[in-house]
Short mmCIF file of C-alpha atoms and ligand atoms in Angstrom, two decimals:
data_model
loop_
_atom_site.label_atom_id
_atom_site.label_comp_id
_atom_site.label_asym_id
_atom_site.label_seq_id
_atom_site.Cartn_x
_atom_site.Cartn_y
_atom_site.Cartn_z
CA MET A 1 6.41 -3.86 16.08
CA TYR A 2 4.56 -6.20 13.79
CA THR A 3 3.11 -4.51 10.69
CA ILE A 4 0.31 -5.99 8.63
CA GLY A 5 -1.01 -4.41 5.42
CA CYS A 6 -0.11 -1.68 2.97
CA GLN A 7 2.74 0.81 2.52
CA MET A 8 0.76 3.42 4.45
CA ASN A 9 0.85 1.02 7.41
CA GLU A 10 4.60 0.60 7.05
CA LEU A 11 4.95 4.37 7.21
CA ASP A 12 2.59 4.59 10.20
CA SER A 13 4.68 1.98 12.01
CA GLU A 14 7.74 4.16 11.40
CA LEU A 15 5.85 7.10 12.94
CA ALA A 16 5.01 5.06 16.04
CA LEU A 17 8.60 3.80 16.30
CA ALA A 18 9.94 7.33 15.99
CA ALA A 19 7.61 8.48 18.79
CA LEU A 20 8.77 5.59 21.02
CA ASP A 21 12.39 6.29 20.15
CA GLU A 22 12.08 9.65 21.92
CA ASP A 23 11.34 7.72 25.13
CA GLY A 24 14.30 5.40 24.57
CA ILE A 25 12.09 2.50 23.45
CA ARG A 26 13.88 0.83 20.50
CA PRO A 27 13.14 -2.26 18.37
CA VAL A 28 14.55 -5.59 19.55
CA GLU A 29 15.22 -8.83 17.66
CA SER A 30 12.42 -10.99 19.10
CA ALA A 31 9.09 -10.59 20.86
CA ALA A 32 10.45 -12.48 23.88
CA GLU A 33 12.95 -9.65 24.56
CA ALA A 34 10.38 -6.83 24.30
CA ASP A 35 8.81 -4.66 27.02
CA VAL A 36 6.31 -3.21 24.55
CA LEU A 37 4.68 -5.24 21.77
CA LEU A 38 2.69 -3.47 19.09
CA VAL A 39 0.78 -4.70 16.08
CA ASN A 40 -0.17 -2.25 13.35
CA THR A 41 -3.27 -3.72 11.77
CA CYS A 42 -5.21 -3.81 8.51
CA SER A 43 -8.95 -4.20 8.07
CA VAL A 44 -9.22 -4.41 4.31
CA ARG A 45 -9.56 -8.19 4.29
CA GLU A 46 -10.81 -10.68 6.85
CA LYS A 47 -7.53 -12.58 6.61
CA ALA A 48 -5.57 -9.53 7.78
CA GLU A 49 -7.73 -9.24 10.92
CA GLU A 50 -7.40 -12.98 11.59
CA LYS A 51 -3.64 -12.55 11.34
CA ALA A 52 -3.69 -9.78 13.97
CA TYR A 53 -5.84 -11.81 16.39
CA SER A 54 -3.70 -14.89 15.93
CA TRP A 55 -0.57 -12.79 16.66
CA LEU A 56 -2.29 -11.46 19.80
CA GLY A 57 -3.09 -15.04 20.81
CA ARG A 58 0.59 -15.94 20.56
CA MET A 59 1.65 -12.88 22.59
CA LYS A 60 -0.70 -13.79 25.44
CA ALA A 61 1.78 -16.40 26.69
CA LEU A 62 4.52 -13.73 26.93
CA LYS A 63 2.25 -11.51 29.00
CA ARG A 64 1.67 -14.39 31.40
CA VAL A 65 5.43 -14.70 31.93
CA ASN A 66 5.94 -10.91 32.11
CA PRO A 67 2.86 -9.10 33.50
CA ASP A 68 4.56 -5.70 32.92
CA LEU A 69 4.68 -6.32 29.19
CA ILE A 70 2.57 -3.72 27.33
CA ILE A 71 0.62 -4.96 24.33
CA GLY A 72 -0.92 -2.48 21.88
CA VAL A 73 -3.10 -2.74 18.79
CA LEU A 74 -2.76 0.16 16.36
CA GLY A 75 -4.24 1.28 13.06
CA CYS A 76 -7.23 0.28 11.00
CA MET A 77 -8.49 -2.73 12.97
CA ALA A 78 -8.10 -0.77 16.21
CA GLN A 79 -10.14 2.04 14.66
CA LYS A 80 -12.83 -0.30 13.41
CA GLU A 81 -13.13 -2.76 16.33
CA GLY A 82 -12.33 -0.40 19.25
CA GLU A 83 -13.55 -1.79 22.61
CA LEU A 84 -14.25 -5.19 21.03
CA ILE A 85 -10.50 -5.89 20.96
CA PHE A 86 -10.37 -5.63 24.77
CA ARG A 87 -13.26 -8.09 24.98
CA ARG A 88 -11.62 -10.59 22.64
CA ALA A 89 -8.11 -10.12 24.05
CA PRO A 90 -8.40 -8.75 27.62
CA TYR A 91 -4.63 -8.73 28.07
CA VAL A 92 -4.28 -5.89 25.48
CA ASP A 93 -3.32 -2.54 27.08
CA ILE A 94 -3.60 -0.07 24.20
CA VAL A 95 -6.05 0.20 21.32
CA ALA A 96 -5.10 3.24 19.22
CA GLY A 97 -6.69 4.11 15.88
CA THR A 98 -5.45 5.62 12.65
CA ALA A 99 -4.95 9.17 13.96
CA HIS A 100 -2.86 8.21 17.00
CA PHE A 101 0.42 6.73 15.77
CA THR A 102 2.52 9.63 17.00
CA ARG A 103 0.98 9.50 20.48
CA VAL A 104 1.91 5.89 21.19
CA ASP A 105 4.77 7.04 23.44
CA ASP A 106 2.25 8.94 25.65
CA TYR A 107 0.00 5.90 25.82
CA VAL A 108 2.84 3.59 26.86
CA ARG A 109 3.83 6.08 29.56
CA GLN A 110 0.24 6.32 30.81
CA VAL A 111 -0.19 2.55 30.99
CA ARG A 112 3.08 2.24 32.90
CA ALA A 113 2.05 4.98 35.35
CA THR A 114 -1.56 3.95 35.96
CA GLY A 115 -1.81 0.31 34.94
CA LYS A 116 -5.05 1.25 33.16
CA ARG A 117 -5.71 0.38 29.56
CA ILE A 118 -6.21 3.01 26.87
CA LEU A 119 -8.72 3.27 24.07
CA ALA A 120 -7.86 6.07 21.61
CA ILE A 121 -9.93 6.04 18.47
CA GLY A 122 -11.05 9.68 18.18
CA ARG A 123 -10.44 11.29 14.81
CA ASP A 124 -9.68 14.83 15.95
CA GLU A 125 -5.92 14.15 16.04
CA GLN A 126 -3.82 15.03 12.96
CA VAL A 127 -1.03 12.52 12.38
CA GLN A 128 2.25 14.40 12.84
CA THR A 129 4.59 13.10 10.19
CA GLU A 130 7.63 15.20 11.08
CA LYS A 131 8.45 13.00 14.08
CA ARG A 132 9.20 10.18 11.67
CA LEU A 133 12.30 11.95 10.42
CA LYS A 134 14.24 10.56 13.38
CA ALA A 135 13.76 6.84 12.69
CA ARG A 136 13.63 5.15 9.35
CA ALA A 137 14.04 1.47 8.58
CA THR A 138 15.64 1.81 5.12
CA PRO A 139 17.56 5.08 4.79
CA GLN A 140 17.89 4.99 0.99
CA SER A 141 14.12 4.76 0.36
CA SER A 142 11.34 6.57 2.19
CA PHE A 143 7.59 6.75 2.13
CA VAL A 144 5.95 10.14 2.54
CA ALA A 145 2.22 10.38 3.25
CA VAL A 146 0.78 13.28 1.27
CA MET A 147 -2.81 12.71 2.26
CA ARG A 148 -4.88 10.42 4.41
CA GLY A 149 -8.39 9.05 4.09
CA CYS A 150 -10.60 8.76 1.03
CA ASP A 151 -13.75 10.48 -0.27
CA HIS A 152 -14.81 7.56 -2.46
CA HIS A 153 -17.29 5.04 -1.17
CA CYS A 154 -16.34 1.87 -3.01
CA THR A 155 -18.88 -0.52 -1.58
CA TYR A 156 -16.40 -3.25 -0.59
CA CYS A 157 -13.99 -0.90 1.17
CA VAL A 158 -13.61 -0.13 4.85
CA VAL A 159 -10.97 2.60 4.39
CA PRO A 160 -13.29 5.66 4.48
CA ASN A 161 -14.60 4.23 7.75
CA THR A 162 -11.22 3.52 9.33
CA ARG A 163 -9.25 6.46 7.90
CA GLY A 164 -11.97 9.08 7.43
CA MET A 165 -12.38 11.63 4.63
CA GLU A 166 -9.48 12.91 2.53
CA GLN A 167 -7.08 15.27 4.25
CA SER A 168 -4.18 16.56 2.16
CA ARG A 169 -1.01 17.97 3.64
CA GLU A 170 0.28 21.36 2.50
CA LEU A 171 2.47 21.06 -0.60
CA GLU A 172 5.28 23.14 0.91
CA GLU A 173 5.34 20.98 4.04
CA ILE A 174 5.66 17.80 1.93
CA VAL A 175 8.46 19.29 -0.16
CA GLU A 176 10.29 20.34 3.00
CA GLU A 177 9.97 16.83 4.45
CA CYS A 178 11.35 15.37 1.20
CA ARG A 179 14.21 17.87 1.25
CA ILE A 180 15.14 16.80 4.80
CA LEU A 181 14.88 13.10 3.89
CA VAL A 182 17.16 13.55 0.88
CA GLY A 183 19.58 15.51 3.06
CA GLU A 184 19.66 12.49 5.40
CA GLY A 185 20.50 10.10 2.57
CA THR A 186 17.17 9.14 1.00
CA GLN A 187 17.48 8.68 -2.75
CA GLU A 188 14.04 7.28 -3.55
CA ILE A 189 10.74 8.67 -2.29
CA THR A 190 7.33 7.11 -2.69
CA LEU A 191 4.46 9.50 -2.08
CA LEU A 192 1.51 7.75 -0.46
CA GLY A 193 -2.22 8.42 -0.53
CA GLN A 194 -5.20 6.08 -0.55
CA ASN A 195 -6.48 8.00 -3.55
CA ILE A 196 -3.47 10.09 -4.47
CA ASP A 197 -4.87 11.50 -7.73
CA SER A 198 -7.21 13.70 -5.76
CA TYR A 199 -4.38 15.19 -3.71
CA GLY A 200 -4.92 18.81 -2.78
CA LYS A 201 -8.49 19.27 -3.91
CA ARG A 202 -9.60 20.76 -0.56
CA LEU A 203 -6.50 22.78 0.20
CA ARG A 204 -7.15 26.51 0.60
CA PRO A 205 -6.63 29.31 -0.32
CA ARG A 206 -5.50 27.48 -3.46
CA ARG A 207 -6.32 23.91 -4.37
CA ARG A 208 -3.35 21.85 -5.52
CA SER A 209 -3.01 18.85 -7.79
CA LEU A 210 -0.94 15.70 -7.79
CA ALA A 211 0.91 16.86 -10.92
CA GLU A 212 1.84 20.14 -9.19
CA LEU A 213 3.12 18.18 -6.19
CA LEU A 214 5.16 15.82 -8.39
CA TYR A 215 6.87 18.74 -10.19
CA ALA A 216 7.71 20.33 -6.82
CA VAL A 217 9.07 17.15 -5.18
CA ALA A 218 10.97 16.04 -8.31
CA ASP A 219 12.82 19.33 -8.10
CA VAL A 220 14.37 18.49 -4.70
CA PRO A 221 18.14 18.41 -5.39
CA GLY A 222 19.63 14.94 -5.06
CA LEU A 223 16.37 12.99 -5.34
CA LYS A 224 17.07 10.13 -7.74
CA ARG A 225 13.70 8.39 -7.91
CA LEU A 226 10.16 9.52 -7.25
CA ARG A 227 7.07 7.29 -7.22
CA PHE A 228 3.48 7.66 -6.06
CA VAL A 229 0.65 5.27 -5.16
CA THR A 230 -2.32 4.56 -5.41
CA SER A 231 -4.22 5.89 -8.45
CA HIS A 232 -7.98 5.79 -8.99
CA PRO A 233 -9.15 5.53 -12.62
CA SER A 234 -11.90 8.11 -12.02
CA ASP A 235 -9.50 10.75 -10.72
CA LEU A 236 -6.50 10.31 -12.98
CA ARG A 237 -5.80 13.56 -14.87
CA PRO A 238 -4.06 13.97 -18.29
CA GLU A 239 -1.44 16.35 -16.85
CA LEU A 240 -0.06 13.39 -14.95
CA PHE A 241 1.09 11.85 -18.22
CA GLN A 242 2.84 15.12 -19.06
CA ALA A 243 4.63 14.95 -15.69
CA PHE A 244 5.93 11.47 -16.60
CA LYS A 245 7.30 12.92 -19.83
CA ASP A 246 8.82 16.02 -18.23
CA LEU A 247 10.38 14.64 -15.06
CA PRO A 248 13.35 12.32 -15.53
CA ASN A 249 13.30 11.21 -11.87
CA LEU A 250 9.56 10.35 -11.89
CA MET A 251 9.62 6.60 -12.41
CA PRO A 252 7.35 5.09 -15.08
CA TYR A 253 5.12 3.09 -12.79
CA LEU A 254 1.39 3.31 -12.12
CA HIS A 255 -0.50 1.30 -9.54
CA PHE A 256 -3.88 1.52 -11.13
CA PRO A 257 -6.50 -0.85 -9.66
CA ALA A 258 -9.43 -1.84 -11.87
CA GLN A 259 -10.98 -4.20 -9.28
CA SER A 260 -13.26 -5.83 -11.88
CA GLY A 261 -13.72 -5.97 -15.63
CA SER A 262 -17.50 -6.23 -15.52
CA ASN A 263 -19.50 -3.03 -15.86
CA GLU A 264 -22.29 -4.48 -13.74
CA VAL A 265 -19.89 -5.37 -10.95
CA LEU A 266 -18.08 -2.02 -11.23
CA LYS A 267 -21.45 -0.32 -10.78
CA ARG A 268 -22.20 -2.38 -7.69
CA MET A 269 -18.71 -1.63 -6.38
CA ARG A 270 -19.44 2.08 -7.06
CA ARG A 271 -16.11 2.59 -8.83
CA GLY A 272 -17.31 5.32 -11.19
CA TYR A 273 -15.82 4.02 -14.48
CA THR A 274 -16.44 1.28 -17.00
CA HIS A 275 -14.35 -1.51 -18.50
CA GLU A 276 -14.06 0.56 -21.69
CA ARG A 277 -13.01 3.76 -19.89
CA TYR A 278 -10.39 1.86 -17.92
CA LEU A 279 -8.86 0.47 -21.12
CA GLU A 280 -8.90 3.97 -22.67
CA LEU A 281 -6.84 5.22 -19.72
CA VAL A 282 -4.43 2.30 -20.03
CA ALA A 283 -4.00 3.14 -23.72
CA ALA A 284 -3.46 6.84 -22.91
CA ALA A 285 -0.84 5.94 -20.28
CA ARG A 286 1.01 3.68 -22.72
CA ASP A 287 0.73 6.25 -25.46
CA ALA A 288 2.37 8.87 -23.26
CA VAL A 289 4.91 6.57 -21.56
CA PRO A 290 5.42 3.47 -23.73
CA ASP A 291 7.50 1.57 -21.17
CA ILE A 292 5.25 2.31 -18.19
CA GLY A 293 4.84 -0.53 -15.70
CA LEU A 294 1.21 -1.06 -14.75
CA ALA A 295 0.11 -2.85 -11.61
CA GLY A 296 -3.48 -3.67 -10.78
CA ASP A 297 -5.72 -4.88 -7.97
CA THR A 298 -8.63 -7.18 -8.68
CA ILE A 299 -11.38 -8.54 -6.46
CA VAL A 300 -12.83 -11.88 -7.50
CA GLY A 301 -16.26 -13.07 -6.38
CA PHE A 302 -17.84 -9.74 -5.42
CA CYS A 303 -21.59 -9.77 -4.64
CA GLY A 304 -23.56 -11.11 -7.61
CA GLU A 305 -20.53 -11.81 -9.83
CA THR A 306 -21.62 -14.21 -12.61
CA GLU A 307 -19.43 -16.33 -14.90
CA GLU A 308 -19.94 -13.68 -17.62
CA ASP A 309 -18.81 -10.95 -15.22
CA PHE A 310 -15.74 -12.99 -14.39
CA GLU A 311 -15.02 -13.51 -18.10
CA ARG A 312 -15.01 -9.72 -18.53
CA THR A 313 -12.42 -9.47 -15.74
CA ILE A 314 -10.24 -12.02 -17.50
CA GLU A 315 -10.63 -10.01 -20.71
CA LEU A 316 -9.55 -6.81 -18.95
CA HIS A 317 -6.47 -8.52 -17.54
CA GLU A 318 -5.58 -9.99 -20.91
CA LYS A 319 -5.87 -6.60 -22.62
CA THR A 320 -4.07 -4.65 -19.91
CA ARG A 321 -1.20 -7.11 -19.57
CA TYR A 322 -0.32 -5.94 -16.07
CA GLN A 323 3.27 -6.21 -15.01
CA ALA A 324 1.93 -7.32 -11.63
CA SER A 325 -1.54 -7.78 -10.31
CA PHE A 326 -2.74 -8.26 -6.75
CA ILE A 327 -5.75 -10.54 -6.93
CA PHE A 328 -8.01 -11.06 -3.91
CA MET A 329 -11.11 -13.01 -3.08
CA TYR A 330 -14.02 -10.88 -1.86
CA SER A 331 -15.01 -11.30 1.75
CA GLU A 332 -17.79 -9.31 3.35
CA ARG A 333 -16.55 -6.69 5.82
CA ASP A 334 -18.42 -4.87 8.58
CA PHE A 335 -18.76 -1.09 8.23
CA THR A 336 -18.61 -1.16 4.43
CA PRO A 337 -21.34 0.31 2.20
CA ALA A 338 -21.89 -3.21 0.73
CA LYS A 339 -22.79 -4.57 4.17
CA ASP A 340 -24.86 -1.51 5.11
CA GLN A 341 -26.81 -1.58 1.84
CA GLY A 342 -27.55 -5.29 2.02
CA LEU A 343 -25.42 -6.37 -0.97
CA ILE A 344 -25.19 -10.11 -0.46
CA ASP A 345 -21.90 -11.99 -0.48
CA ASP A 346 -23.57 -14.70 -2.55
CA VAL A 347 -20.77 -16.23 -4.65
CA PRO A 348 -20.02 -19.62 -3.05
CA PHE A 349 -16.54 -20.01 -1.59
CA ASP A 350 -15.56 -22.86 -3.96
CA VAL A 351 -16.60 -20.74 -6.97
CA LYS A 352 -14.52 -17.79 -5.70
CA LYS A 353 -11.62 -20.16 -5.12
CA ARG A 354 -11.86 -21.61 -8.62
CA ARG A 355 -12.05 -18.14 -10.18
CA ILE A 356 -9.15 -16.70 -8.22
CA ASN A 357 -6.93 -19.70 -8.99
CA HIS A 358 -7.83 -19.46 -12.67
CA LEU A 359 -7.11 -15.73 -12.87
CA ILE A 360 -3.84 -16.03 -10.94
CA HIS A 361 -2.77 -18.82 -13.30
CA LEU A 362 -3.56 -16.72 -16.39
CA GLN A 363 -1.98 -13.58 -14.94
CA ARG A 364 1.23 -15.49 -14.20
CA GLN A 365 1.32 -16.70 -17.79
CA TRP A 366 0.83 -13.16 -19.14
CA SER A 367 3.35 -11.64 -16.72
CA THR A 368 5.90 -14.28 -17.76
CA GLU A 369 5.27 -13.60 -21.45
CA GLU A 370 5.72 -9.85 -20.91
CA ASN A 371 8.85 -10.35 -18.80
CA LEU A 372 10.44 -12.67 -21.37
CA LYS A 373 10.23 -9.78 -23.86
CA LYS A 374 12.63 -7.89 -21.58
CA ILE A 375 15.49 -10.36 -22.07
CA GLY A 376 18.46 -8.57 -23.65
CA LYS A 377 17.32 -5.12 -22.45
CA VAL A 378 19.37 -3.06 -20.01
CA TYR A 379 17.70 -1.48 -16.98
CA GLU A 380 18.96 1.08 -14.53
CA VAL A 381 18.41 -0.64 -11.18
CA PHE A 382 18.20 0.91 -7.72
CA GLY A 383 19.71 -1.54 -5.23
CA GLU A 384 17.83 -2.78 -2.18
CA GLY A 385 20.61 -5.06 -0.92
CA PRO A 386 21.14 -8.82 -0.53
CA SER A 387 18.26 -11.16 -1.27
CA LYS A 388 16.73 -12.58 1.94
CA ARG A 389 16.67 -16.08 0.46
CA ASN A 390 20.10 -16.00 -1.11
CA PRO A 391 22.68 -13.54 0.27
CA GLY A 392 24.90 -14.19 -2.77
CA ARG A 393 22.33 -12.30 -4.82
CA GLN A 394 21.47 -8.62 -4.86
CA GLU A 395 17.93 -7.36 -5.34
CA GLY A 396 16.89 -4.03 -6.73
CA ARG A 397 14.08 -2.34 -8.63
CA SER A 398 13.87 -1.30 -12.24
CA PRO A 399 12.33 2.12 -13.01
CA GLN A 400 9.08 0.20 -13.61
CA ASN A 401 9.30 -1.12 -10.04
CA GLN A 402 10.08 -4.69 -11.06
CA VAL A 403 12.35 -6.82 -8.90
CA VAL A 404 15.71 -7.31 -10.66
CA ILE A 405 18.14 -9.90 -9.29
CA VAL A 406 21.87 -10.18 -10.01
CA GLU A 407 24.53 -12.57 -8.70
CA SER A 408 26.91 -10.45 -6.62
CA GLY A 409 28.57 -10.65 -3.24
CA ARG A 410 28.83 -6.84 -3.04
CA ASP A 411 26.15 -5.00 -1.07
CA LEU A 412 24.48 -2.80 -3.68
CA ALA A 413 21.85 -1.24 -1.38
CA GLY A 414 21.34 2.40 -2.32
CA LYS A 415 23.48 2.13 -5.48
CA CYS A 416 22.27 2.63 -9.04
CA TYR A 417 23.63 0.11 -11.53
CA SER A 418 22.89 -1.18 -15.02
CA VAL A 419 21.70 -4.73 -15.50
CA ARG A 420 21.32 -6.66 -18.73
CA ILE A 421 18.38 -9.06 -18.39
CA ASP A 422 19.08 -12.66 -19.33
CA ARG A 423 16.27 -14.59 -17.59
CA ALA A 424 12.74 -13.86 -16.41
CA THR A 425 9.92 -15.38 -14.41
CA ASP A 426 6.43 -14.02 -13.76
CA ALA A 427 7.65 -12.20 -10.64
CA ALA A 428 11.23 -11.10 -11.32
CA LEU A 429 13.90 -10.30 -13.87
CA TYR A 430 17.38 -11.85 -13.57
CA GLY A 431 20.47 -10.39 -15.18
CA THR A 432 24.14 -9.53 -15.10
CA LEU A 433 25.80 -6.33 -14.03
CA GLU A 434 26.87 -4.25 -17.01
S1 SF4 B 1 -10.76 4.59 -3.68
FE1 SF4 B 1 -12.26 3.05 -3.02
S2 SF4 B 1 -10.97 1.24 -2.60
FE2 SF4 B 1 -9.59 3.00 -2.60
S3 SF4 B 1 -9.50 3.65 -0.47
FE3 SF4 B 1 -11.10 4.87 -1.44
S4 SF4 B 1 -13.01 3.76 -1.02
FE4 SF4 B 1 -11.29 2.32 -0.64
#
């Protein structure tokens, strides 16, 4: 299983793997050993789709050697491209969209029995999350999807098209899933939703809120750390800040994308807030939780972005001082409101490139400056295990979700330990075990 994209995709891959596990189909070390090859795709950026097609191109050779090999494309790109994938890659057997992860086992069985390919992109299926409980990649940390889809129509975004409108799960069902996960050894849970602040607004007979859900999940005995992503500045409610204050296991971290600092661009993106409102919310968050870690997403070079617009984005970054920021270059996507409404992708590529490089450079400087201020402080770190690059080092996360690295030969995965910070870069904190 090759997963491209966000945390929701990682979770969806787990769901597909759990479904396959029931049929005795288990992950193997390399693609060459596999009988079933699946790619879980992302459509948010052109690059992600190119990555999926280039992976498919590489897998074609394996299918030539082993004609019984089953190749499947899952998730957002499958939902968006549908039949087109079969035309571009005729050796693909399964194209299954965003509501079909837990049916992948059926599809594999059908292809084996009939030799016919399967296109499953209907939206009437509800993703069954319970199946996932049988197979998880990292037992100490788990993702739990609390809702799927999004009711916003940000003009650059393909998500409402690929994932549909918001659908929240029942609060009690989520709490029960978390209880089971903790019983199986999970210590850290990240609740996932494309626009998690609007969790529960359509639930009946009683609508629910994200804050209500956080209080209920935080109460699960044995749960050490609780996080949630992703927040939308238009939907963030004040009671959320109270939850941060009240709940000791709710980690002080907010993924809070601004996307642009220009009011004109924000209007064209249809984000529903202004530069000023965004900074007010940042101030309110810091007022309530002074050590909160803020992460952002920014799109550079959106339709009609001028140098002045870009300057406003730089200003917003400088004032927000994100702990981490994911900065992307705009590329026009099919099935987005921007494309449908004729917004023109008119910022030349070299201008986008210059702007993104400039902003990344500045952001790195600011992140480094902020991280250097943490030298001498002690953080409670939740261990993720040995560093992939250097097994003599252990990686973990601070409450603010920053990577913290210590020199140690002991496997600290799943352990909580205190680290005094003695060095910092833009991307990580380095320290010694206390
Ligand atoms: S809030 Fe906007 S960017 Fe986020 S998923 Fe919804 S439409 Fe896409």
